[in-house]
mmCIF file of C-alpha atoms in Angstrom:
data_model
loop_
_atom_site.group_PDB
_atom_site.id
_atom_site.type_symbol
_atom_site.label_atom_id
_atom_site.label_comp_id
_atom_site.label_asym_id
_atom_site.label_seq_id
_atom_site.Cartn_x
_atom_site.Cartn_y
_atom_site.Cartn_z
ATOM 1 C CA UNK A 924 110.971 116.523 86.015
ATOM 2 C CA UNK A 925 109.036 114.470 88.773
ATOM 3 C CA UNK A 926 111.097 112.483 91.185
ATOM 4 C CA UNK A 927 111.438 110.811 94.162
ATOM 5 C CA UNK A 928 114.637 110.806 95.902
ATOM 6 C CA UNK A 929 116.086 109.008 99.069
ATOM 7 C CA UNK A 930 119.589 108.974 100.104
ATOM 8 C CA UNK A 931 121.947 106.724 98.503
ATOM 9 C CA UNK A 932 124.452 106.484 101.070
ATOM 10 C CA UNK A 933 123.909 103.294 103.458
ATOM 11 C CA UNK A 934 122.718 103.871 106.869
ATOM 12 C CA UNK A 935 124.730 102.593 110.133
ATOM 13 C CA UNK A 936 123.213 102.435 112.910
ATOM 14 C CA UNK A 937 124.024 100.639 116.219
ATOM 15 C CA UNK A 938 121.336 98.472 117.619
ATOM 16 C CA UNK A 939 119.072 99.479 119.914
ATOM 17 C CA UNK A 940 119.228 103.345 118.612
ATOM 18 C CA UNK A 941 116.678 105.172 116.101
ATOM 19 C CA UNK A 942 116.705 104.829 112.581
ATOM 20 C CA UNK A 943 115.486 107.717 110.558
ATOM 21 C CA UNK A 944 115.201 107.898 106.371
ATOM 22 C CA UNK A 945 113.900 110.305 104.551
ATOM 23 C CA UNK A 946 112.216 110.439 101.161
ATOM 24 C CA UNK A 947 112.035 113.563 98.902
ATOM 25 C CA UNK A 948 109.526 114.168 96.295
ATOM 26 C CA UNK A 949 109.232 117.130 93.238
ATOM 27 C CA UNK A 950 105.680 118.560 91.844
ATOM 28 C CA UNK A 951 103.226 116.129 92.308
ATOM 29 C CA UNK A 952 100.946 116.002 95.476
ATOM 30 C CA UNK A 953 100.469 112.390 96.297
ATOM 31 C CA UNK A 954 96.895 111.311 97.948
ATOM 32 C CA UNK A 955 99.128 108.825 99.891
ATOM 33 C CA UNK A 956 102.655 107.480 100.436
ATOM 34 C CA UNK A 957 104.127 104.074 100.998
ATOM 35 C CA UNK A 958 107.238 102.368 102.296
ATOM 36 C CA UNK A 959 108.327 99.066 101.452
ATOM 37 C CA UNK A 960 110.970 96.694 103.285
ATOM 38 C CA UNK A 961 113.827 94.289 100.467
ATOM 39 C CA UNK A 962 115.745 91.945 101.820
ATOM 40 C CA UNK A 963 118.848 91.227 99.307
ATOM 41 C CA UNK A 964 117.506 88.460 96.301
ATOM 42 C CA UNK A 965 113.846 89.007 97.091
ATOM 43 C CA UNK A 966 110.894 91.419 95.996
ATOM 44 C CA UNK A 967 109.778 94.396 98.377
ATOM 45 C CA UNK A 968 107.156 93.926 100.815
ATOM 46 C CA UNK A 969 104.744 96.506 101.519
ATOM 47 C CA UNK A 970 105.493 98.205 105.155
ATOM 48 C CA UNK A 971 102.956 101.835 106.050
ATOM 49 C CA UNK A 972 100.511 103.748 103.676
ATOM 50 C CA UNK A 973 100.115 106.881 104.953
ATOM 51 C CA UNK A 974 97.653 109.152 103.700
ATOM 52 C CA UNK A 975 97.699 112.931 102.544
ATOM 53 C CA UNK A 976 95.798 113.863 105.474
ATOM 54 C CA UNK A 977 97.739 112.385 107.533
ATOM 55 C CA UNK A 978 100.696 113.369 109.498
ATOM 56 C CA UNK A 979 101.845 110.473 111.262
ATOM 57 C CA UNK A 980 101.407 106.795 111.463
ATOM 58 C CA UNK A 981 102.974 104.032 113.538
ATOM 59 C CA UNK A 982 102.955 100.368 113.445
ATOM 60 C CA UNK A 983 105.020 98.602 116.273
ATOM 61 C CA UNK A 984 108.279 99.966 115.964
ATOM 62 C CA UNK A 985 107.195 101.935 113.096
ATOM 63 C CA UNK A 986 107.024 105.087 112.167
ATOM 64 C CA UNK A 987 105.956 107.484 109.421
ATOM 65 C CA UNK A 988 105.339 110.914 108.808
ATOM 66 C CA UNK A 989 104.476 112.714 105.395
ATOM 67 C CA UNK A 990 104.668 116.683 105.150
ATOM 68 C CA UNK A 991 102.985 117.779 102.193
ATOM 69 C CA UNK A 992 104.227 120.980 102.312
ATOM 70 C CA UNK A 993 107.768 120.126 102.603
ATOM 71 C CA UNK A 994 107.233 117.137 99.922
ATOM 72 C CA UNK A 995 109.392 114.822 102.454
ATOM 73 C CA UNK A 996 108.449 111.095 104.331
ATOM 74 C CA UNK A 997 109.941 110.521 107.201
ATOM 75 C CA UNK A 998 110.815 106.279 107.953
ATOM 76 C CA UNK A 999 111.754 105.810 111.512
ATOM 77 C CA UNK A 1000 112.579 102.372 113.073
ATOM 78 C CA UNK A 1001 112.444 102.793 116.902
ATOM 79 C CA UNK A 1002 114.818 99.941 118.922
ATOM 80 C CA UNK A 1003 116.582 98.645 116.003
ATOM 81 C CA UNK A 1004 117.798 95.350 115.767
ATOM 82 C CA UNK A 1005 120.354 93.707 113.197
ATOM 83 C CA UNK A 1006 117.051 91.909 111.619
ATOM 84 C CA UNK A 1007 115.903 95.609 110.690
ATOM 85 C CA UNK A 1008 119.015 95.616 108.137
ATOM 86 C CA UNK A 1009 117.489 95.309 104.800
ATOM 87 C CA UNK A 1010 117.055 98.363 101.837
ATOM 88 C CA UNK A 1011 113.714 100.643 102.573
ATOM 89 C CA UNK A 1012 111.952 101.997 99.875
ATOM 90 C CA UNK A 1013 109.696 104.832 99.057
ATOM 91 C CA UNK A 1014 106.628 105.135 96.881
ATOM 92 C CA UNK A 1015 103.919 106.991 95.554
ATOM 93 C CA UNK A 1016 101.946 107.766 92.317
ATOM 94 C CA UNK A 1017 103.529 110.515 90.451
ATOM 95 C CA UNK A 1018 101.190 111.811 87.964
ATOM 96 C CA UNK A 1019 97.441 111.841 88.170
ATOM 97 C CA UNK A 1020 97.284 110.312 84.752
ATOM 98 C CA UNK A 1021 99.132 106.812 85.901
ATOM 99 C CA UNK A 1022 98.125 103.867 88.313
ATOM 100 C CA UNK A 1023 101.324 102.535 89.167
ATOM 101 C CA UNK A 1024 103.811 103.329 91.775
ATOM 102 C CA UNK A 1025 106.996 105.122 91.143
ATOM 103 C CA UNK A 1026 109.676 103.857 93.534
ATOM 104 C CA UNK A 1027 112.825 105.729 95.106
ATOM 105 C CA UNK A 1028 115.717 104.212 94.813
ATOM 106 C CA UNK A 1029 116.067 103.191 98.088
ATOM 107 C CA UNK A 1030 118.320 103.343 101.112
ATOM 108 C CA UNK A 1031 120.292 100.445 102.651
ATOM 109 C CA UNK A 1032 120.091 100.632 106.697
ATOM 110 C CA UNK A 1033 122.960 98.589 108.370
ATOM 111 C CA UNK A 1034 121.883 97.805 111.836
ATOM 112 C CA UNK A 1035 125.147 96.420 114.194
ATOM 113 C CA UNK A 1036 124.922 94.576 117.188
ATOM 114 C CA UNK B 703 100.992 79.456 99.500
ATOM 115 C CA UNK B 704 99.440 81.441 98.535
ATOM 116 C CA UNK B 705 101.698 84.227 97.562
ATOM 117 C CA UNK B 706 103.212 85.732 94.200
ATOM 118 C CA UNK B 707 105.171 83.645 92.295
ATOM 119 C CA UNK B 708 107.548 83.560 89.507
ATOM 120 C CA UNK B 709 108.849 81.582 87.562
ATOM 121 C CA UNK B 710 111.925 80.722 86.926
ATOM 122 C CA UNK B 711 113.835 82.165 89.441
ATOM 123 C CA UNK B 712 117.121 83.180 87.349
ATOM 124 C CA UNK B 713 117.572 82.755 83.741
ATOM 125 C CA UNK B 714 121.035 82.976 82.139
ATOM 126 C CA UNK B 715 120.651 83.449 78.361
ATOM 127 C CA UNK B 716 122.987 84.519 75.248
ATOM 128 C CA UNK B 717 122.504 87.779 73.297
ATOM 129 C CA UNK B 718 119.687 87.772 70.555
ATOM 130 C CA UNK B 719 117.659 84.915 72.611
ATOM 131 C CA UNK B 720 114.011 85.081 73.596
ATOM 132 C CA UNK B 721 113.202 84.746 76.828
ATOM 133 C CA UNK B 722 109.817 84.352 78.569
ATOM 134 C CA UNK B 723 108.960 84.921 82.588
ATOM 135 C CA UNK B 724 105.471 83.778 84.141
ATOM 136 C CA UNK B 725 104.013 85.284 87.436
ATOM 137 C CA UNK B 726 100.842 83.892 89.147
ATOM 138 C CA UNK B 727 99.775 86.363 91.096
ATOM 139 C CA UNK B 728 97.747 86.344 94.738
ATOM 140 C CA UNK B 729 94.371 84.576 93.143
ATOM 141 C CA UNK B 730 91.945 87.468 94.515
ATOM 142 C CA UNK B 731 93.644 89.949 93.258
ATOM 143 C CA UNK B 732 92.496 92.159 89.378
ATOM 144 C CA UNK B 733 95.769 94.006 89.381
ATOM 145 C CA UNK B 734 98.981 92.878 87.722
ATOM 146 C CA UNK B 735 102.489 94.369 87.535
ATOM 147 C CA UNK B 736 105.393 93.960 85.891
ATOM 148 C CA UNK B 737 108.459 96.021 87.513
ATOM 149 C CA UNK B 738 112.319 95.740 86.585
ATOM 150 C CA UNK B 739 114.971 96.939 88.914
ATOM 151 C CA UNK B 740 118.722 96.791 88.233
ATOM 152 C CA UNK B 741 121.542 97.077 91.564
ATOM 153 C CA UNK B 742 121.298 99.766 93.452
ATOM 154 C CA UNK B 743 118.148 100.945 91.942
ATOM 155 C CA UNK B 744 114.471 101.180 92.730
ATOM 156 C CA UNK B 745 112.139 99.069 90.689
ATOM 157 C CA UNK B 746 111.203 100.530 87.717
ATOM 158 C CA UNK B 747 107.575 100.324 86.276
ATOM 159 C CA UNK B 748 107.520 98.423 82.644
ATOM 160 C CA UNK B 749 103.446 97.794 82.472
ATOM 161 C CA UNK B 750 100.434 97.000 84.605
ATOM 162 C CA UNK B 751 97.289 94.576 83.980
ATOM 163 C CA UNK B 752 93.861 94.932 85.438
ATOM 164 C CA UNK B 753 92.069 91.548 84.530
ATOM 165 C CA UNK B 754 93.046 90.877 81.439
ATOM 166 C CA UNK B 755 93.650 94.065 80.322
ATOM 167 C CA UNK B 756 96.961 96.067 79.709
ATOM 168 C CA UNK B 757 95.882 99.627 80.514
ATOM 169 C CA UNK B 758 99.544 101.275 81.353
ATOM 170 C CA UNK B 759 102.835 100.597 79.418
ATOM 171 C CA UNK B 760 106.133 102.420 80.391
ATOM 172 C CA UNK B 761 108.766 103.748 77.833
ATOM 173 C CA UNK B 762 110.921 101.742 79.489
ATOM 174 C CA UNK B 763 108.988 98.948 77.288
ATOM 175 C CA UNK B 764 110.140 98.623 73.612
ATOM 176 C CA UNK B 765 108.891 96.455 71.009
ATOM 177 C CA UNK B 766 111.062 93.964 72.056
ATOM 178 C CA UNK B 767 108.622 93.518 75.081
ATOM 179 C CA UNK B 768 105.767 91.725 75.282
ATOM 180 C CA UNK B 769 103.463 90.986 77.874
ATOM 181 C CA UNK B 770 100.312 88.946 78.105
ATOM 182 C CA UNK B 771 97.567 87.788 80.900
ATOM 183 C CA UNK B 772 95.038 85.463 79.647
ATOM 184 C CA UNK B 773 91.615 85.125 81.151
ATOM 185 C CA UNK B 774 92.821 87.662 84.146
ATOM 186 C CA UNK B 775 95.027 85.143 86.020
ATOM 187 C CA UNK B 776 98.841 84.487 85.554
ATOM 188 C CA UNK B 777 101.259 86.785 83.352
ATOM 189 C CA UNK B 778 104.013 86.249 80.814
ATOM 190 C CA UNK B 779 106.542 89.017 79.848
ATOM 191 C CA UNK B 780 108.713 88.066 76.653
ATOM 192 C CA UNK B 781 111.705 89.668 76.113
ATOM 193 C CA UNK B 782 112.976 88.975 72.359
ATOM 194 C CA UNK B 783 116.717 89.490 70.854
ATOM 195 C CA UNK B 784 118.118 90.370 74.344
ATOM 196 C CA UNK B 785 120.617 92.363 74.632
ATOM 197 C CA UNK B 786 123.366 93.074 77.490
ATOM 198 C CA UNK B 787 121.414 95.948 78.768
ATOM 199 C CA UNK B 788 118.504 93.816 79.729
ATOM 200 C CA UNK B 789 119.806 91.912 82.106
ATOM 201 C CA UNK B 790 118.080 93.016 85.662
ATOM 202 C CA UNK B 791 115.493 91.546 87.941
ATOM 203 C CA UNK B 792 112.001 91.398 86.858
ATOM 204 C CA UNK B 793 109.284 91.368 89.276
ATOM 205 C CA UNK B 794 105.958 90.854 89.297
ATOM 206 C CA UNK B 795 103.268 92.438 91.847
ATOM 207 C CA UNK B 796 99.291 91.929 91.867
ATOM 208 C CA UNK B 797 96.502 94.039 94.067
ATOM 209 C CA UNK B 798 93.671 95.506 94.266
ATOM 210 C CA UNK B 799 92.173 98.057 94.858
ATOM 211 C CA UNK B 800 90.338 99.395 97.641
ATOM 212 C CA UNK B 801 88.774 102.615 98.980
ATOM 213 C CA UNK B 802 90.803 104.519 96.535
ATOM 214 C CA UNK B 803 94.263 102.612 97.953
ATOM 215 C CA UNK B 804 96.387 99.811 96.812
ATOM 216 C CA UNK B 805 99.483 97.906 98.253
ATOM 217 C CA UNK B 806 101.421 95.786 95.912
ATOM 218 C CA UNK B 807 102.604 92.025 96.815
ATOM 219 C CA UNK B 808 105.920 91.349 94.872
ATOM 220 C CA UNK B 809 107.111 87.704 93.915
ATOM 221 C CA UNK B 810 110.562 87.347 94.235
ATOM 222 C CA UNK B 811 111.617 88.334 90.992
ATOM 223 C CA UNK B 812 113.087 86.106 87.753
ATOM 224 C CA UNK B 813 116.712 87.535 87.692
ATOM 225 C CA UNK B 814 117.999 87.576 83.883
ATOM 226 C CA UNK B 815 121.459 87.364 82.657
ATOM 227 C CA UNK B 816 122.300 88.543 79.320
ATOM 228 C CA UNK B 817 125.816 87.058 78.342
#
């Protein structure tokens, strides 16, 4: 069956390093990707698109890649800080007969000082 | 603001109760979502709105479920005889679309307690 997987196990980091999460998808070819930010209590908030033709984006500190071969995202947070600690999550349309995202479930990134 | 918004924010309720959530969505936005997302889980899609009509339901959503957007603007999702297993966060989203491409701008969710 179509999934989306990201890994489950939180992410410590110390500050100031690289943080890098990865996102794993089965069958479908997505025509773009997309990474959202939650903070605990509150609703996700939209982060990167990258497209299927593309291989890399950045924005600020940002940065994503998408491999459509290997069916893998990569999420990388150059210079962390503790304010980067929140859980990061993955998207994309699974099926070419449905509109809405289908969400990974996410991976908790721990920043310390 | 003018952001996504839902209301109420939590909603503590006893088994076999009805329960309704409203979002009001970004106001330029055609697209509406409803997600539901549980600890330690992504959201999960229950059903999506463009204008005022419901063109994608989820399994996820039995009969119990209802959802409604009159005229194209805010939402309602109704949840009747609750049970234990529906307590989650619900969250709303609206968009639209362009070039192909859509990001979705999340309230911050009605969280639900079944007791």
């Amino acid at each position: 069956s179509q999934k989306i997987e990201q890994n489950s196990e939180a992410l410590n980091i110390q500050e100031g390093k690289t943080a890098t999460l990865t996102c794993n998808y089965t069958n479908y070819s997505p025509a773009y990707l997309q990474w959202y930010r939650q903070d605990p209590g509150r609703g996700p908030v939209f982060l990167l698109l990258i497209r299927e033709n593309e291989k890399e984006k950045r924005k600020e500190r940002l940065k994503v890649t998408f491999d459509t071969t290997l069916k893998q995202s990569l999420f990388h947070i150059t210079a962390s800080q503790p304010a980067d600690s929140a859980t990061y999550l993955c998207a994309l349309i699974m099926d070419t007969g449905r509109r809405a995202l289908t969400f990974g479930s996410g991976t908790r990134l721990q920043v310390q000082p | 603001d003018t952001g996504v918004s839902q209301d109420p924010r939590h909603k503590i309720t006893k088994r076999g109760q009805n329960v309704t959530f409203r979002c009001d969505p970004i106001s330029e936005h055609n697209r509406l979502y409803w997600y539901r997302q549980t600890l330690g889980q992504g959201p999960e899609f229950l059903t999506y709105f463009q204008n005022e009509a419901q063109l994608e339901k989820s399994r996820l959503l039995s009969d119990r479920f209802s959802a409604e957007r009159p005229k194209g603007s805010f939402s309602t999702l109704e949840i009747q005889r609750t049970e234990q297993g529906d307590s989650a966060m619900y969250l709303c989203a609206s968009s639209f679309l362009r070039q192909g491409e859509e990001k979705l701008f999340f309230g911050s969710g009605t969280q639900l307690s079944v007791l």
